[in-house]
Amino acid sequence: KIKERTATIGVFGLGYVGLPITVMFVNAGFNVIGFDTDKSKVNLLNAGRSYINDIEHNVIKSIKKKDFVATDDFVETSNLDVIIICVPTPLSIHREPNLEYINHTLLKISPFLKSGQLLSLESTTYPGTTREIVVPIVEKTKLKIGNSFFIVYSPERIDPGNKVYKTQQIPKIVGGLTNNCCELGHTLYNQAVQNVIKVSSTETAEMTKLLE
C-alpha cells in the first residue's frame, strides 16, 4: 500500500514539524489525516487556512483539494496504515525533554492500534525513548513488533525559513526496532524524501538528532 501510495497516513501534532510533513506526503500522493488536540488549529486547516509562517494559505487550500483532512478525533487512528508522531518535547528547567505530549498521544491512540500499522516517532528526544516509552504501550495491545506492528524512529529535520531546501530535499534518517521495521520505515519515507538513510537502531537514529 505504501509503494502504491494507497496507504492512509496520520500525522499527530500539526505544528511547525507536523504540518510540513503533512504537506509533503499529500503532495507525494498519499491520503493524510492530521491530528491535533487544538480545535482551533483543526478548524483553521479544514477552512484552508495556515497558522505556520513558512506555509501559505494557498498551500493548505491545495492539499485540502487533494487528500487531507484535520481532526481532533483519535478514533480515526483505526483507519490509518501509518502513524507519524511529531508532537513537541519542550525542554524542562533541567534541560531534559518533556515527554508528556508523546505519552499523551500514545495513550490516546493505543485503543485503536491494529495489525499491519507502521508507527514513526519524529519528536526530538534522548536515545532510548522509542524502546523505553513507545514499545511498552504498544506491547500491551498484544501486537507483535516486527511482525504484526512496526516501529521506527526518524528524527524531524524541518528547517524553518530555508528558501533553498524544502522538507523533501533534506536527507532523512530512519532506524527501526527490527530489520522489518527499518525496511518498512525506509520504504515510507522513500516515497516522499529524496535521500533516506537507514541506521542500525532506533537509539542510533535518536542520537543523530542530538548530535545535529
PDB file of C-alpha atoms in Angstrom:
ATOM      1  CA  LYS A   1       0.000   0.000   0.000  1.00  0.00           C
ATOM      2  CA  ILE A   2       2.889   2.361   0.743  1.00  0.00           C
ATOM      3  CA  LYS A   3       4.555   1.672  -2.605  1.00  0.00           C
ATOM      4  CA  GLU A   4       1.238   2.084  -4.410  1.00  0.00           C
ATOM      5  CA  ARG A   5       0.576   5.230  -2.324  1.00  0.00           C
ATOM      6  CA  THR A   6      -2.816   3.924  -1.266  1.00  0.00           C
ATOM      7  CA  ALA A   7      -1.815   3.893   2.413  1.00  0.00           C
ATOM      8  CA  THR A   8      -3.531   6.365   4.736  1.00  0.00           C
ATOM      9  CA  ILE A   9      -1.072   8.358   6.853  1.00  0.00           C
ATOM     10  CA  GLY A  10      -1.910  10.015  10.157  1.00  0.00           C
ATOM     11  CA  VAL A  11       0.258  12.899  11.369  1.00  0.00           C
ATOM     12  CA  PHE A  12      -0.076  13.635  15.090  1.00  0.00           C
ATOM     13  CA  GLY A  13       0.878  17.170  16.073  1.00  0.00           C
ATOM     14  CA  LEU A  14       0.258  19.811  13.415  1.00  0.00           C
ATOM     15  CA  GLY A  15       2.872  22.366  14.403  1.00  0.00           C
ATOM     16  CA  TYR A  16       5.972  23.613  12.587  1.00  0.00           C
ATOM     17  CA  VAL A  17       7.109  19.977  12.136  1.00  0.00           C
ATOM     18  CA  GLY A  18       3.868  18.115  11.529  1.00  0.00           C
ATOM     19  CA  LEU A  19       2.306  20.499   9.049  1.00  0.00           C
ATOM     20  CA  PRO A  20       5.230  20.495   6.561  1.00  0.00           C
ATOM     21  CA  ILE A  21       5.361  16.679   6.807  1.00  0.00           C
ATOM     22  CA  THR A  22       1.642  16.573   6.086  1.00  0.00           C
ATOM     23  CA  VAL A  23       2.055  18.790   3.014  1.00  0.00           C
ATOM     24  CA  MET A  24       4.985  16.663   1.834  1.00  0.00           C
ATOM     25  CA  PHE A  25       3.077  13.371   1.971  1.00  0.00           C
ATOM     26  CA  VAL A  26      -0.124  14.773   0.459  1.00  0.00           C
ATOM     27  CA  ASN A  27       1.878  16.174  -2.449  1.00  0.00           C
ATOM     28  CA  ALA A  28       3.535  12.756  -2.815  1.00  0.00           C
ATOM     29  CA  GLY A  29       0.097  11.281  -3.480  1.00  0.00           C
ATOM     30  CA  PHE A  30      -0.972   9.975  -0.068  1.00  0.00           C
ATOM     31  CA  ASN A  31      -4.229  10.384   1.812  1.00  0.00           C
ATOM     32  CA  VAL A  32      -3.288  12.152   5.059  1.00  0.00           C
ATOM     33  CA  ILE A  33      -5.316  12.735   8.219  1.00  0.00           C
ATOM     34  CA  GLY A  34      -3.879  15.391  10.524  1.00  0.00           C
ATOM     35  CA  PHE A  35      -4.489  15.064  14.268  1.00  0.00           C
ATOM     36  CA  ASP A  36      -4.242  17.827  16.852  1.00  0.00           C
ATOM     37  CA  THR A  37      -5.830  18.412  20.248  1.00  0.00           C
ATOM     38  CA  ASP A  38      -6.054  22.143  19.477  1.00  0.00           C
ATOM     39  CA  LYS A  39      -9.529  22.516  17.968  1.00  0.00           C
ATOM     40  CA  SER A  40      -8.716  25.998  16.635  1.00  0.00           C
ATOM     41  CA  LYS A  41      -5.864  24.576  14.517  1.00  0.00           C
ATOM     42  CA  VAL A  42      -8.113  21.830  13.214  1.00  0.00           C
ATOM     43  CA  ASN A  43     -10.800  24.345  12.240  1.00  0.00           C
ATOM     44  CA  LEU A  44      -8.311  26.651  10.509  1.00  0.00           C
ATOM     45  CA  LEU A  45      -6.815  23.821   8.441  1.00  0.00           C
ATOM     46  CA  ASN A  46     -10.212  22.470   7.414  1.00  0.00           C
ATOM     47  CA  ALA A  47     -11.097  26.005   6.317  1.00  0.00           C
ATOM     48  CA  GLY A  48      -7.962  26.104   4.144  1.00  0.00           C
ATOM     49  CA  ARG A  49      -6.037  28.451   6.424  1.00  0.00           C
ATOM     50  CA  SER A  50      -2.446  28.209   7.688  1.00  0.00           C
ATOM     51  CA  TYR A  51      -1.004  29.332  11.031  1.00  0.00           C
ATOM     52  CA  ILE A  52       2.631  28.492  10.177  1.00  0.00           C
ATOM     53  CA  ASN A  53       4.759  31.310   8.724  1.00  0.00           C
ATOM     54  CA  ASP A  54       6.530  29.031   6.231  1.00  0.00           C
ATOM     55  CA  ILE A  55       3.283  27.622   4.835  1.00  0.00           C
ATOM     56  CA  GLU A  56       0.964  29.936   2.912  1.00  0.00           C
ATOM     57  CA  HIS A  57      -2.819  29.672   2.899  1.00  0.00           C
ATOM     58  CA  ASN A  58      -2.852  28.557  -0.736  1.00  0.00           C
ATOM     59  CA  VAL A  59      -0.735  25.519   0.187  1.00  0.00           C
ATOM     60  CA  ILE A  60      -3.370  24.388   2.701  1.00  0.00           C
ATOM     61  CA  LYS A  61      -6.137  25.053   0.182  1.00  0.00           C
ATOM     62  CA  SER A  62      -4.215  22.938  -2.328  1.00  0.00           C
ATOM     63  CA  ILE A  63      -3.838  19.892  -0.070  1.00  0.00           C
ATOM     64  CA  LYS A  64      -7.479  20.221   1.016  1.00  0.00           C
ATOM     65  CA  LYS A  65      -8.434  19.737  -2.638  1.00  0.00           C
ATOM     66  CA  LYS A  66      -6.310  16.578  -2.753  1.00  0.00           C
ATOM     67  CA  ASP A  67      -6.448  14.160   0.173  1.00  0.00           C
ATOM     68  CA  PHE A  68      -6.193  15.934   3.520  1.00  0.00           C
ATOM     69  CA  VAL A  69      -8.471  16.470   6.477  1.00  0.00           C
ATOM     70  CA  ALA A  70      -7.703  17.585  10.029  1.00  0.00           C
ATOM     71  CA  THR A  71      -9.386  16.183  13.146  1.00  0.00           C
ATOM     72  CA  ASP A  72      -9.185  16.010  16.926  1.00  0.00           C
ATOM     73  CA  ASP A  73     -10.960  12.633  16.998  1.00  0.00           C
ATOM     74  CA  PHE A  74      -8.377   9.965  17.814  1.00  0.00           C
ATOM     75  CA  VAL A  75     -10.827   7.180  16.931  1.00  0.00           C
ATOM     76  CA  GLU A  76      -9.716   7.813  13.343  1.00  0.00           C
ATOM     77  CA  THR A  77      -6.425   6.084  14.270  1.00  0.00           C
ATOM     78  CA  SER A  78      -8.120   2.781  13.456  1.00  0.00           C
ATOM     79  CA  ASN A  79      -8.339   3.866   9.801  1.00  0.00           C
ATOM     80  CA  LEU A  80      -4.602   4.520   9.462  1.00  0.00           C
ATOM     81  CA  ASP A  81      -1.864   2.451   7.865  1.00  0.00           C
ATOM     82  CA  VAL A  82       0.912   4.781   9.058  1.00  0.00           C
ATOM     83  CA  ILE A  83       1.155   6.788  12.280  1.00  0.00           C
ATOM     84  CA  ILE A  84       3.665   9.661  12.427  1.00  0.00           C
ATOM     85  CA  ILE A  85       4.094  11.315  15.828  1.00  0.00           C
ATOM     86  CA  CYS A  86       5.744  14.727  15.832  1.00  0.00           C
ATOM     87  CA  VAL A  87       4.379  16.359  18.960  1.00  0.00           C
ATOM     88  CA  PRO A  88       6.544  18.893  20.839  1.00  0.00           C
ATOM     89  CA  THR A  89       9.052  17.872  23.532  1.00  0.00           C
ATOM     90  CA  PRO A  90       9.877  21.184  25.245  1.00  0.00           C
ATOM     91  CA  LEU A  91      12.933  21.244  27.489  1.00  0.00           C
ATOM     92  CA  SER A  92      12.417  21.277  31.244  1.00  0.00           C
ATOM     93  CA  ILE A  93      14.326  23.543  33.655  1.00  0.00           C
ATOM     94  CA  HIS A  94      16.874  20.710  33.847  1.00  0.00           C
ATOM     95  CA  ARG A  95      17.308  20.820  30.037  1.00  0.00           C
ATOM     96  CA  GLU A  96      15.598  17.463  29.595  1.00  0.00           C
ATOM     97  CA  PRO A  97      12.841  16.856  27.018  1.00  0.00           C
ATOM     98  CA  ASN A  98       9.340  16.771  28.429  1.00  0.00           C
ATOM     99  CA  LEU A  99       7.783  13.560  27.094  1.00  0.00           C
ATOM    100  CA  GLU A 100       4.284  14.389  28.315  1.00  0.00           C
ATOM    101  CA  TYR A 101       2.922  15.021  24.811  1.00  0.00           C
ATOM    102  CA  ILE A 102       4.397  11.775  23.456  1.00  0.00           C
ATOM    103  CA  ASN A 103       2.906   9.787  26.342  1.00  0.00           C
ATOM    104  CA  HIS A 104      -0.449  11.519  25.993  1.00  0.00           C
ATOM    105  CA  THR A 105      -0.615  10.783  22.263  1.00  0.00           C
ATOM    106  CA  LEU A 106       0.369   7.140  22.687  1.00  0.00           C
ATOM    107  CA  LEU A 107      -2.226   6.567  25.390  1.00  0.00           C
ATOM    108  CA  LYS A 108      -4.965   8.190  23.281  1.00  0.00           C
ATOM    109  CA  ILE A 109      -4.199   6.112  20.175  1.00  0.00           C
ATOM    110  CA  SER A 110      -3.383   2.785  21.868  1.00  0.00           C
ATOM    111  CA  PRO A 111      -7.019   1.529  21.948  1.00  0.00           C
ATOM    112  CA  PHE A 112      -7.169   1.935  18.156  1.00  0.00           C
ATOM    113  CA  LEU A 113      -3.870   0.349  17.112  1.00  0.00           C
ATOM    114  CA  LYS A 114      -4.200  -2.640  14.812  1.00  0.00           C
ATOM    115  CA  SER A 115      -2.175  -5.250  12.960  1.00  0.00           C
ATOM    116  CA  GLY A 116      -0.200  -4.021   9.959  1.00  0.00           C
ATOM    117  CA  GLN A 117       0.348  -0.448  11.082  1.00  0.00           C
ATOM    118  CA  LEU A 118       3.682   1.399  10.999  1.00  0.00           C
ATOM    119  CA  LEU A 119       4.415   3.925  13.761  1.00  0.00           C
ATOM    120  CA  SER A 120       7.158   6.505  13.296  1.00  0.00           C
ATOM    121  CA  LEU A 121       8.240   8.774  16.137  1.00  0.00           C
ATOM    122  CA  GLU A 122       9.801  12.038  14.922  1.00  0.00           C
ATOM    123  CA  SER A 123       9.766  14.152  18.090  1.00  0.00           C
ATOM    124  CA  THR A 124      13.177  15.283  19.332  1.00  0.00           C
ATOM    125  CA  THR A 125      14.198  13.230  22.358  1.00  0.00           C
ATOM    126  CA  TYR A 126      17.010  11.271  24.014  1.00  0.00           C
ATOM    127  CA  PRO A 127      18.365   7.852  22.929  1.00  0.00           C
ATOM    128  CA  GLY A 128      16.189   5.063  24.291  1.00  0.00           C
ATOM    129  CA  THR A 129      12.842   6.862  24.172  1.00  0.00           C
ATOM    130  CA  THR A 130      11.342   4.710  21.406  1.00  0.00           C
ATOM    131  CA  ARG A 131      12.280   1.453  23.103  1.00  0.00           C
ATOM    132  CA  GLU A 132      11.512   2.595  26.657  1.00  0.00           C
ATOM    133  CA  ILE A 133       8.363   4.675  26.113  1.00  0.00           C
ATOM    134  CA  VAL A 134       6.694   3.586  22.867  1.00  0.00           C
ATOM    135  CA  VAL A 135       7.313  -0.160  22.969  1.00  0.00           C
ATOM    136  CA  PRO A 136       5.715  -0.911  26.384  1.00  0.00           C
ATOM    137  CA  ILE A 137       2.486   0.857  25.386  1.00  0.00           C
ATOM    138  CA  VAL A 138       2.288  -0.998  22.062  1.00  0.00           C
ATOM    139  CA  GLU A 139       3.128  -4.351  23.691  1.00  0.00           C
ATOM    140  CA  LYS A 140       0.087  -4.014  25.961  1.00  0.00           C
ATOM    141  CA  THR A 141      -2.071  -4.318  22.829  1.00  0.00           C
ATOM    142  CA  LYS A 142      -0.589  -7.802  22.204  1.00  0.00           C
ATOM    143  CA  LEU A 143       0.638  -6.738  18.758  1.00  0.00           C
ATOM    144  CA  LYS A 144       3.988  -8.295  17.875  1.00  0.00           C
ATOM    145  CA  ILE A 145       6.573  -5.682  16.953  1.00  0.00           C
ATOM    146  CA  GLY A 146       8.419  -6.529  13.748  1.00  0.00           C
ATOM    147  CA  ASN A 147       5.726  -8.986  12.704  1.00  0.00           C
ATOM    148  CA  SER A 148       2.227  -7.518  13.039  1.00  0.00           C
ATOM    149  CA  PHE A 149       3.208  -3.980  14.071  1.00  0.00           C
ATOM    150  CA  PHE A 150       6.194  -1.873  13.048  1.00  0.00           C
ATOM    151  CA  ILE A 151       8.018   0.924  14.892  1.00  0.00           C
ATOM    152  CA  VAL A 152      10.746   3.303  13.737  1.00  0.00           C
ATOM    153  CA  TYR A 153      12.374   6.497  14.915  1.00  0.00           C
ATOM    154  CA  SER A 154      13.038   9.104  12.229  1.00  0.00           C
ATOM    155  CA  PRO A 155      14.084  12.492  13.633  1.00  0.00           C
ATOM    156  CA  GLU A 156      12.393  15.527  12.136  1.00  0.00           C
ATOM    157  CA  ARG A 157      14.699  17.699  10.052  1.00  0.00           C
ATOM    158  CA  ILE A 158      12.485  20.669   9.328  1.00  0.00           C
ATOM    159  CA  ASP A 159      14.487  23.834   8.604  1.00  0.00           C
ATOM    160  CA  PRO A 160      12.073  26.763   9.123  1.00  0.00           C
ATOM    161  CA  GLY A 161      12.747  29.752   6.895  1.00  0.00           C
ATOM    162  CA  ASN A 162      15.033  27.903   4.474  1.00  0.00           C
ATOM    163  CA  LYS A 163      14.048  29.071   0.995  1.00  0.00           C
ATOM    164  CA  VAL A 164      16.539  26.803  -0.810  1.00  0.00           C
ATOM    165  CA  TYR A 165      15.993  23.335   0.673  1.00  0.00           C
ATOM    166  CA  LYS A 166      12.472  22.048   1.233  1.00  0.00           C
ATOM    167  CA  THR A 167      11.449  19.180   3.540  1.00  0.00           C
ATOM    168  CA  GLN A 168      11.667  16.567   0.793  1.00  0.00           C
ATOM    169  CA  GLN A 169      15.201  17.671  -0.148  1.00  0.00           C
ATOM    170  CA  ILE A 170      16.709  17.317   3.339  1.00  0.00           C
ATOM    171  CA  PRO A 171      18.180  13.807   3.906  1.00  0.00           C
ATOM    172  CA  LYS A 172      16.112  11.704   6.338  1.00  0.00           C
ATOM    173  CA  ILE A 173      17.410   9.165   8.830  1.00  0.00           C
ATOM    174  CA  VAL A 174      15.388   6.145   9.918  1.00  0.00           C
ATOM    175  CA  GLY A 175      16.143   3.443  12.495  1.00  0.00           C
ATOM    176  CA  GLY A 176      13.859   0.508  13.349  1.00  0.00           C
ATOM    177  CA  LEU A 177      13.338  -1.799  16.297  1.00  0.00           C
ATOM    178  CA  THR A 178      13.814  -4.721  13.901  1.00  0.00           C
ATOM    179  CA  ASN A 179      15.069  -5.089  10.341  1.00  0.00           C
ATOM    180  CA  ASN A 180      11.490  -5.403   9.120  1.00  0.00           C
ATOM    181  CA  CYS A 181      10.599  -2.173  10.911  1.00  0.00           C
ATOM    182  CA  CYS A 182      13.566  -0.347   9.388  1.00  0.00           C
ATOM    183  CA  GLU A 183      12.836  -1.578   5.867  1.00  0.00           C
ATOM    184  CA  LEU A 184       9.205  -0.507   6.106  1.00  0.00           C
ATOM    185  CA  GLY A 185      10.152   2.908   7.503  1.00  0.00           C
ATOM    186  CA  HIS A 186      12.689   3.359   4.720  1.00  0.00           C
ATOM    187  CA  THR A 187      10.054   2.445   2.141  1.00  0.00           C
ATOM    188  CA  LEU A 188       7.651   5.010   3.611  1.00  0.00           C
ATOM    189  CA  TYR A 189       9.986   7.990   3.620  1.00  0.00           C
ATOM    190  CA  ASN A 190      11.492   6.974   0.296  1.00  0.00           C
ATOM    191  CA  GLN A 191       8.175   7.827  -1.356  1.00  0.00           C
ATOM    192  CA  ALA A 192       8.477  11.499  -0.424  1.00  0.00           C
ATOM    193  CA  VAL A 193      12.092  12.307   0.562  1.00  0.00           C
ATOM    194  CA  GLN A 194      14.934  12.330  -1.976  1.00  0.00           C
ATOM    195  CA  ASN A 195      17.561  10.707   0.277  1.00  0.00           C
ATOM    196  CA  VAL A 196      16.662   8.323   3.127  1.00  0.00           C
ATOM    197  CA  ILE A 197      19.456   6.789   5.219  1.00  0.00           C
ATOM    198  CA  LYS A 198      18.933   3.622   7.262  1.00  0.00           C
ATOM    199  CA  VAL A 199      20.804   3.302  10.587  1.00  0.00           C
ATOM    200  CA  SER A 200      21.272   0.290  12.846  1.00  0.00           C
ATOM    201  CA  SER A 201      18.714   1.019  15.576  1.00  0.00           C
ATOM    202  CA  THR A 202      16.202   3.484  16.980  1.00  0.00           C
ATOM    203  CA  GLU A 203      18.828   4.570  19.532  1.00  0.00           C
ATOM    204  CA  THR A 204      21.270   5.420  16.746  1.00  0.00           C
ATOM    205  CA  ALA A 205      18.617   7.493  14.961  1.00  0.00           C
ATOM    206  CA  GLU A 206      17.786   9.274  18.227  1.00  0.00           C
ATOM    207  CA  MET A 207      21.468  10.043  18.819  1.00  0.00           C
ATOM    208  CA  THR A 208      21.903  11.573  15.355  1.00  0.00           C
ATOM    209  CA  LYS A 209      19.320  14.197  16.283  1.00  0.00           C
ATOM    210  CA  LEU A 210      21.193  15.121  19.465  1.00  0.00           C
ATOM    211  CA  LEU A 211      24.463  15.386  17.560  1.00  0.00           C
ATOM    212  CA  GLU A 212      22.811  17.592  14.964  1.00  0.00           C
TER     213      GLU A 212
END
